[in-house]
């Protein structure tokens, strides 16, 4: 399998995952204060939304790459 087909397949998978989940979240730890031996830290939960148009564009781009790779190969 050549690299062009792998890139196309990865784009399609990423687009489908974006459609299925719509985003992801993660926690970020920040240190707010260090007072002697006491460290105060805060964990913040951040979320990233993946737009619908970006998921559809990734699927279309992946299909296009696969079609172009099939015509050249």
Coordinates of C-alpha atoms in Angstrom, one line a residue:
X1 CA 0.0 0.0 0.0
X2 CA 1.6 3.3 -1.1
X3 CA 1.7 6.4 1.1
X4 CA -1.0 8.2 -0.9
X5 CA -3.6 5.5 -0.2
X6 CA -2.6 5.5 3.5
X7 CA -3.1 9.3 3.7
X8 CA -6.5 9.0 2.0
X9 CA -7.6 6.3 4.4
X10 CA -6.5 8.3 7.4
X11 CA -8.4 11.3 6.2
X12 CA -11.6 9.3 5.8
X13 CA -11.1 7.7 9.2
X14 CA -10.5 11.1 10.8
X15 CA -13.6 12.5 9.1
X16 CA -15.8 9.6 10.3
X17 CA -14.5 9.9 13.8
X18 CA -15.2 13.7 13.7
X19 CA -18.8 13.0 12.6
X20 CA -19.3 10.2 15.3
X21 CA -17.9 12.1 18.3
X22 CA -18.2 15.8 17.3
X23 CA -15.2 16.7 19.5
X24 CA -13.0 15.7 22.4
X25 CA -12.0 16.9 25.8
X26 CA -8.9 16.9 27.9
X27 CA -7.7 18.1 31.3
X28 CA -4.9 20.6 31.7
X29 CA -3.1 21.0 35.0
X30 CA -1.9 24.5 35.8
X31 CA 0.1 25.6 38.8
X32 CA -1.4 28.7 40.4
X33 CA 0.7 29.2 43.5
X34 CA 3.8 27.9 45.2
X35 CA 3.9 28.9 48.9
X36 CA 6.9 27.2 50.5
X37 CA 6.3 23.5 50.5
X38 CA 2.6 23.9 49.5
X39 CA 1.8 23.7 45.8
X40 CA -1.6 24.7 44.7
X41 CA -2.7 23.4 41.3
X42 CA -5.9 23.5 39.3
X43 CA -7.0 21.0 36.8
X44 CA -9.1 22.6 34.0
X45 CA -11.2 20.5 31.7
X46 CA -11.1 21.8 28.1
X47 CA -13.2 20.7 25.2
X48 CA -12.6 21.0 21.5
X49 CA -15.5 20.9 19.1
X50 CA -14.9 19.6 15.6
X51 CA -17.2 21.4 13.1
X52 CA -19.4 19.3 10.9
X53 CA -18.0 20.9 7.7
X54 CA -14.5 19.9 8.7
X55 CA -15.5 16.3 9.1
X56 CA -17.3 16.2 5.7
X57 CA -14.3 18.0 4.1
X58 CA -11.9 15.4 5.5
X59 CA -14.0 12.5 4.1
X60 CA -14.3 14.2 0.7
X61 CA -10.5 14.9 0.6
X62 CA -9.7 11.4 1.6
X63 CA -12.0 10.0 -1.1
X64 CA -10.4 12.3 -3.6
X65 CA -6.9 11.3 -2.6
X66 CA -7.8 7.6 -2.9
X67 CA -9.3 8.2 -6.4
X68 CA -6.2 10.1 -7.6
X69 CA -4.0 7.4 -6.1
X70 CA -5.9 4.7 -7.9
X71 CA -5.7 6.5 -11.3
X72 CA -1.9 7.0 -11.0
X73 CA -1.2 3.5 -9.7

